[in-house]
Short mmCIF file of C-alpha atoms in Angstrom, two decimals:
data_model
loop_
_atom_site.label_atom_id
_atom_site.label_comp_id
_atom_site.label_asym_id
_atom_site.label_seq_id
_atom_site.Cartn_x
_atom_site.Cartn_y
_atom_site.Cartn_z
CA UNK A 1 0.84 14.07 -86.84
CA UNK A 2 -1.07 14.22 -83.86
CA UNK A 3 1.44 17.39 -82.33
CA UNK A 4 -0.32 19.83 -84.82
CA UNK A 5 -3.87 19.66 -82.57
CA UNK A 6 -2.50 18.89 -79.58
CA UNK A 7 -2.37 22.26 -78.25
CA UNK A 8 -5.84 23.21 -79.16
CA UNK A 9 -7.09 19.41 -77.93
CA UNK A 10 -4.91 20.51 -74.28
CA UNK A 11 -7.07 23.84 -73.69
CA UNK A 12 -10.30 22.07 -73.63
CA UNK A 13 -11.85 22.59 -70.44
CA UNK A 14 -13.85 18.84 -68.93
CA UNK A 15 -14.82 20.02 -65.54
CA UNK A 16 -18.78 20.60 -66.88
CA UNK A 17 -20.79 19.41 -69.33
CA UNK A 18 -23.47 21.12 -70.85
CA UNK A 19 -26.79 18.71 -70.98
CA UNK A 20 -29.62 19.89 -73.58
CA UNK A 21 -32.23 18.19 -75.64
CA UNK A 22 -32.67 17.56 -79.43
CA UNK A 23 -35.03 15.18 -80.74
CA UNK A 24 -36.43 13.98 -77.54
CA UNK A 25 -32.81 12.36 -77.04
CA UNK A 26 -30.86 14.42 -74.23
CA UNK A 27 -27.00 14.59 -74.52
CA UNK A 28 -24.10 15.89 -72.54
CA UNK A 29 -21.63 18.29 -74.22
CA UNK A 30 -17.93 19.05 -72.38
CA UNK A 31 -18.06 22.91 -71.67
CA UNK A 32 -15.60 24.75 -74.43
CA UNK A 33 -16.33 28.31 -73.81
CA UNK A 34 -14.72 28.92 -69.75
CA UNK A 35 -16.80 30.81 -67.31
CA UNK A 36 -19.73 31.42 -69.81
CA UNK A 37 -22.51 28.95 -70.40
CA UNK A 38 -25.18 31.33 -71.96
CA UNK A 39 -22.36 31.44 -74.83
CA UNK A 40 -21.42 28.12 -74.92
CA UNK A 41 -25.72 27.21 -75.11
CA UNK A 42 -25.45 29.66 -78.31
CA UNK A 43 -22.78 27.90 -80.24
CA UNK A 44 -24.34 24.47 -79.31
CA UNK A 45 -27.79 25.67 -80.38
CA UNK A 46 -26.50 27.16 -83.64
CA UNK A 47 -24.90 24.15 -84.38
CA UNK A 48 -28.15 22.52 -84.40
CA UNK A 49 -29.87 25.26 -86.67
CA UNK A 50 -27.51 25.80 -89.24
CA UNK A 51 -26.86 21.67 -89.60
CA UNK A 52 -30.98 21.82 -89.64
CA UNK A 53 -31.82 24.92 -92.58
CA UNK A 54 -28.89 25.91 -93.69
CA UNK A 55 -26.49 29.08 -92.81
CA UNK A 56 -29.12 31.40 -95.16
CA UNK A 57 -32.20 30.35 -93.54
CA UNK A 58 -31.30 30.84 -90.10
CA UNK A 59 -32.10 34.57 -88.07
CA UNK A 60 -30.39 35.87 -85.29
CA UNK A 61 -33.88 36.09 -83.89
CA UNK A 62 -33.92 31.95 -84.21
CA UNK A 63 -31.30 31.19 -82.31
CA UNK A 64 -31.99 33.62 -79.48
CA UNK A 65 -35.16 32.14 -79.50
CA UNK A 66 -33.99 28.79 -79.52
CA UNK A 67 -31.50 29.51 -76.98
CA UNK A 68 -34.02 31.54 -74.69
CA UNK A 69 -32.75 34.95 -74.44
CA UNK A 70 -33.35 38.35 -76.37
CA UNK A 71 -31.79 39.24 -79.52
CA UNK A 72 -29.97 42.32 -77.93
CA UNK A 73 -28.36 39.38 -75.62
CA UNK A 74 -27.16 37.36 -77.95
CA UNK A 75 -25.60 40.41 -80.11
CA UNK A 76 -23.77 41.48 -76.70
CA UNK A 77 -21.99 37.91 -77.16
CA UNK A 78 -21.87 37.65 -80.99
CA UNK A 79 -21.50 41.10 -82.85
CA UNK A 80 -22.92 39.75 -86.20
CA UNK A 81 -23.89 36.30 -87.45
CA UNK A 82 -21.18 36.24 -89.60
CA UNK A 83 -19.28 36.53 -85.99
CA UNK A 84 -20.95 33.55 -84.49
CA UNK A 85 -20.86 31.75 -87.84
CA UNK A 86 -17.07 31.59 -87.46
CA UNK A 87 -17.43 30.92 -83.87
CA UNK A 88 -20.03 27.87 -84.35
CA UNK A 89 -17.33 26.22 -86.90
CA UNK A 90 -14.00 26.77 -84.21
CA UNK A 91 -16.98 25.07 -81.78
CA UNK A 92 -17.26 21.99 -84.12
CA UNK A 93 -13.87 21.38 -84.44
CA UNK A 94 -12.90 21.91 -81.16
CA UNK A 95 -15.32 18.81 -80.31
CA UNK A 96 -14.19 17.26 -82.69
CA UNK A 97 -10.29 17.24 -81.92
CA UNK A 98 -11.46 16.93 -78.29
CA UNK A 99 -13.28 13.56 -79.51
CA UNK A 100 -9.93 12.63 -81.24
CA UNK A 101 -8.00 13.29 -77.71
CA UNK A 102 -10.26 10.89 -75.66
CA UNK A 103 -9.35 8.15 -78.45
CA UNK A 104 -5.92 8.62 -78.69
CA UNK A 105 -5.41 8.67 -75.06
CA UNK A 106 -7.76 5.21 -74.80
CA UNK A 107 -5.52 3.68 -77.66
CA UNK A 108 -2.35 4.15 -75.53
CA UNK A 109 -3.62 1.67 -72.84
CA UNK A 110 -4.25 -1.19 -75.79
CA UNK A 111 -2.15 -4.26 -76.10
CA UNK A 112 -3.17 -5.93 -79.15
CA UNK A 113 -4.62 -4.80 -82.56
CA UNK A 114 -8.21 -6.29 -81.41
CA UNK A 115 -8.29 -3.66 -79.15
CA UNK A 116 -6.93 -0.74 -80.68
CA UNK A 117 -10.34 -1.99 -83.44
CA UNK A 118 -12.32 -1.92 -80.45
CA UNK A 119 -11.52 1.67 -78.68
CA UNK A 120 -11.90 2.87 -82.67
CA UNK A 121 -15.38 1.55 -82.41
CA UNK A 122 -16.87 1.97 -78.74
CA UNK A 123 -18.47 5.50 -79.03
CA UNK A 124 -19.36 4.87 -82.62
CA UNK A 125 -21.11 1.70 -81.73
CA UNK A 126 -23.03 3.11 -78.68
CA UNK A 127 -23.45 6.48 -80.83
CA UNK A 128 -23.12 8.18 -77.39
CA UNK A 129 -21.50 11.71 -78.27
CA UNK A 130 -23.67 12.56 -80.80
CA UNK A 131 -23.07 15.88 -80.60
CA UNK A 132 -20.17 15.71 -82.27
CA UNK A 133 -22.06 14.02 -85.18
CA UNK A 134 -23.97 17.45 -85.16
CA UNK A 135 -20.47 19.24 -85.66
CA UNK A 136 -18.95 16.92 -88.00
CA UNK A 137 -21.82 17.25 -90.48
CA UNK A 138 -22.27 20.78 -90.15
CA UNK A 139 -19.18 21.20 -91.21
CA UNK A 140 -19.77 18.25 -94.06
CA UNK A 141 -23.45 20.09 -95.40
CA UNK A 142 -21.58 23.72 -95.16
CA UNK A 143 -18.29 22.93 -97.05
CA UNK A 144 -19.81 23.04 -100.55
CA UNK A 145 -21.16 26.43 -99.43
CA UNK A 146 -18.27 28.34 -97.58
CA UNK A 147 -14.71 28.26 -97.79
CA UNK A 148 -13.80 28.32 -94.34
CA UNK A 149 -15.89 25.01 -93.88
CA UNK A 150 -14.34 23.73 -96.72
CA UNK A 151 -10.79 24.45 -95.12
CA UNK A 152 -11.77 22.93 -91.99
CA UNK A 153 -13.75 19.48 -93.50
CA UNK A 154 -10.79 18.86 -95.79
CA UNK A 155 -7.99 19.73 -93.64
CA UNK A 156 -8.87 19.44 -90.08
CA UNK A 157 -11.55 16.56 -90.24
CA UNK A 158 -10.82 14.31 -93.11
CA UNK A 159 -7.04 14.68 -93.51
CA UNK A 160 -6.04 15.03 -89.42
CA UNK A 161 -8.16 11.78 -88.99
CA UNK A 162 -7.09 9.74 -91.94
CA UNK A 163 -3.74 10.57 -90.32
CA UNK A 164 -4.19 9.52 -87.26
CA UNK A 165 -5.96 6.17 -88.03
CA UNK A 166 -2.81 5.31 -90.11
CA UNK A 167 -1.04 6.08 -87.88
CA UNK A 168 -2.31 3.92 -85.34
CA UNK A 169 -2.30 0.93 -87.86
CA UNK A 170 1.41 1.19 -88.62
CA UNK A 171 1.91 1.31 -84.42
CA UNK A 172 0.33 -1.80 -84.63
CA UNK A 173 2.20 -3.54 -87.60
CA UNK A 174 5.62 -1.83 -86.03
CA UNK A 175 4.32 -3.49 -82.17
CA UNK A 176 3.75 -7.12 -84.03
CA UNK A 177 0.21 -7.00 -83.34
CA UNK A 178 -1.00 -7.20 -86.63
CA UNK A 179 0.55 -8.94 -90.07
CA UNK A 180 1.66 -5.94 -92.43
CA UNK A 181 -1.54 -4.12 -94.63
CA UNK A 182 -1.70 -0.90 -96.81
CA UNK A 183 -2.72 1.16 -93.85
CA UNK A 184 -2.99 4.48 -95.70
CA UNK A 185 -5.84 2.39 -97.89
CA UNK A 186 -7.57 1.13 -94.48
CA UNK A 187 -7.11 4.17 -92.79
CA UNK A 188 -9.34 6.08 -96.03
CA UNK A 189 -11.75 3.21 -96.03
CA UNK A 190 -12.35 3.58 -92.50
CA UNK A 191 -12.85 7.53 -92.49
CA UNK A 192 -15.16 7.31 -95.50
CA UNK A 193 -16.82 4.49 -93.67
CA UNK A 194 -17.51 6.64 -90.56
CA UNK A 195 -18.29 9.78 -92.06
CA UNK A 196 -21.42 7.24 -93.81
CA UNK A 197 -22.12 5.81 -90.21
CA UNK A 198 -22.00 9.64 -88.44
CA UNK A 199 -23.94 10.77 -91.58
CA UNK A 200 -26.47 7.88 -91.11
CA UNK A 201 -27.20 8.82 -87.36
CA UNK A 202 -27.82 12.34 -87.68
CA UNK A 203 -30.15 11.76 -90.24
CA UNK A 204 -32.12 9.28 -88.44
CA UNK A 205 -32.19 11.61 -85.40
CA UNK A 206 -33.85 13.92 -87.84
CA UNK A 207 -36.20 11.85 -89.30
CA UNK A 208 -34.99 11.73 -92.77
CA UNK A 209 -33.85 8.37 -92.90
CA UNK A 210 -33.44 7.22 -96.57
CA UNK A 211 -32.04 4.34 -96.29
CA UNK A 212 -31.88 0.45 -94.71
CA UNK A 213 -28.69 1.24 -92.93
CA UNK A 214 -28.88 0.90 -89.35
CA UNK A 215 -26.22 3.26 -88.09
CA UNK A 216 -25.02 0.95 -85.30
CA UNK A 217 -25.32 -2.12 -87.47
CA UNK A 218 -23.38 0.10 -89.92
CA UNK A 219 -20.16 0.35 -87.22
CA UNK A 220 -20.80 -3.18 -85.81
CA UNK A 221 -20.18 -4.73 -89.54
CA UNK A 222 -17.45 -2.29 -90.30
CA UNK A 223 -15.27 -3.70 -87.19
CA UNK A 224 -16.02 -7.26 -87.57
CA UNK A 225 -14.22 -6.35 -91.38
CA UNK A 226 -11.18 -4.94 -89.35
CA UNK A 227 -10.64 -7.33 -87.11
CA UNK A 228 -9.99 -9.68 -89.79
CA UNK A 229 -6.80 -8.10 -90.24
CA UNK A 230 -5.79 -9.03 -86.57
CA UNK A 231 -3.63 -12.18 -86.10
CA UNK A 232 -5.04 -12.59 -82.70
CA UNK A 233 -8.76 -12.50 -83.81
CA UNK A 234 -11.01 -15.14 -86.33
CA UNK A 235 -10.69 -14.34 -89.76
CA UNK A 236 -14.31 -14.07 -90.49
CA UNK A 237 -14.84 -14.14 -94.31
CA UNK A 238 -17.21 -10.62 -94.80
CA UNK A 239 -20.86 -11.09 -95.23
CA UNK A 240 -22.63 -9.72 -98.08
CA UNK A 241 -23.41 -6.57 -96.26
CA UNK A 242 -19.60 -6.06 -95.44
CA UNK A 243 -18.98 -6.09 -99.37
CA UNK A 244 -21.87 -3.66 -99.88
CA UNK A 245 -20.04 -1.38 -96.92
CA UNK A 246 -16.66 -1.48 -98.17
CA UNK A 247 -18.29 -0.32 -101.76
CA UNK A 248 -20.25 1.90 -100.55
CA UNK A 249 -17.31 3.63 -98.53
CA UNK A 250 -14.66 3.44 -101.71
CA UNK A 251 -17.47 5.26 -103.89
#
């Protein structure tokens, strides 16, 4: 399951990180694009755009802008924007796989099912790489609109991590820490509950915040519901909320 990325996830380079600043909330990005920074600003900055107005509504012109350089510039790195377009979506899944890596290689070190819930949760409850929010839904908004992102959102986001979550859960049932559970059912419910929680946060950042979901309340009530699975945590019967997550995340 996870041998299909794991090639890709291997090439990524995590000697630099690229800092910038979006919504007057600065982040760090790992460095993708080897030896050439003015590129890998480009893809990170087009990101942004295209998640912001759309493929159609964004220029060349804007994201040179954006980025700081002439137009001429960015066409010596991009030919077309139908070049960097393809480039910006290999960008988003690269950080996304690469997000995937630094999980997997966390869930290794875990000795009990409490804390294979807990390495699930820790960036999505500090909502620290939020970057790769900005990847996940570009490739989300642009999948009803292009069939490349459609390939990718389908395929390489929902279906490689609905994998991989079950995966992890029947590791846990197979290790004895955890009673047996459908854990192709959890897995889904828990993908569909952090695609609402990613979705939630990039909103907010943007300022379109519709509606009373906190988006690290949203993760902090979706692992209390997991670890009621565990038989080395409390069984602590859902709140109201909870019920209102898990129907949210079915629909």
């Amino acid at each position: 399951m996870i041998t299909q990325h794991k090639v890709d996830m291997e090439e990524q380079d995590q000697t630099h990180d690229l800092r910038f600043e979006i919504f007057g909330e600065t982040y760090e990005v790992p460095y993708l694009v080897s030896g050439n920074r003015t590129k890998e600003r480009i893809l990170v900055n087009s990101t942004i755009l295209f998640l912001k107005r759309g493929y159609g509504s964004v220029s060349m012109r804007d994201i040179a802008d954006s980025v700081g350089i002439q137009p001429s510039s960015l066409y010596s790195h991009f030919a077309s924007k139908d070049v960097l377009w393809a480039e910006t979506l290999s960008h988003a899944i690269r950080l996304y796989m690469l997000y995937f890596r630094s999980m997997d290689e966390e869930l290794r070190q875990a000795g009990s099912f409490k804390e294979v819930i807990e390495t699930i949760f820790y960036e999505p409850k500090r909502l620290a790489n939020s970057f790769t929010c900005y990847a996940f839904s570009l490739l989300k908004a642009e999948q009803f609109r292009e069939n490349e992102a459609a390939k990718l959102y389908n395929q390489d986001i929902l279906r490689f991590s609905i994998e991989f979550f079950q995966d992890w859960f029947d590791r846990c049932i197979a290790r004895g820490y955890v009673r047996s559970f459908d854990t192709e059912s959890a897995a889904i419910l828990l993908m569909n509950s952090i695609m609402m929680g990613l979705d939630l946060k990039v909103q907010e950042l943007m300022g379109r915040t519709l509606t009373p979901y906190d988006p690290a309340e949203h993760f902090r009530r979706l692992e209390r519901y997991f670890l009621t699975f565990a038989g080395d945590a409390p069984a602590a019967a859902p709140t109201n909320q909870d019920g209102e997550l898990r129907q949210s995340a079915a629909e």
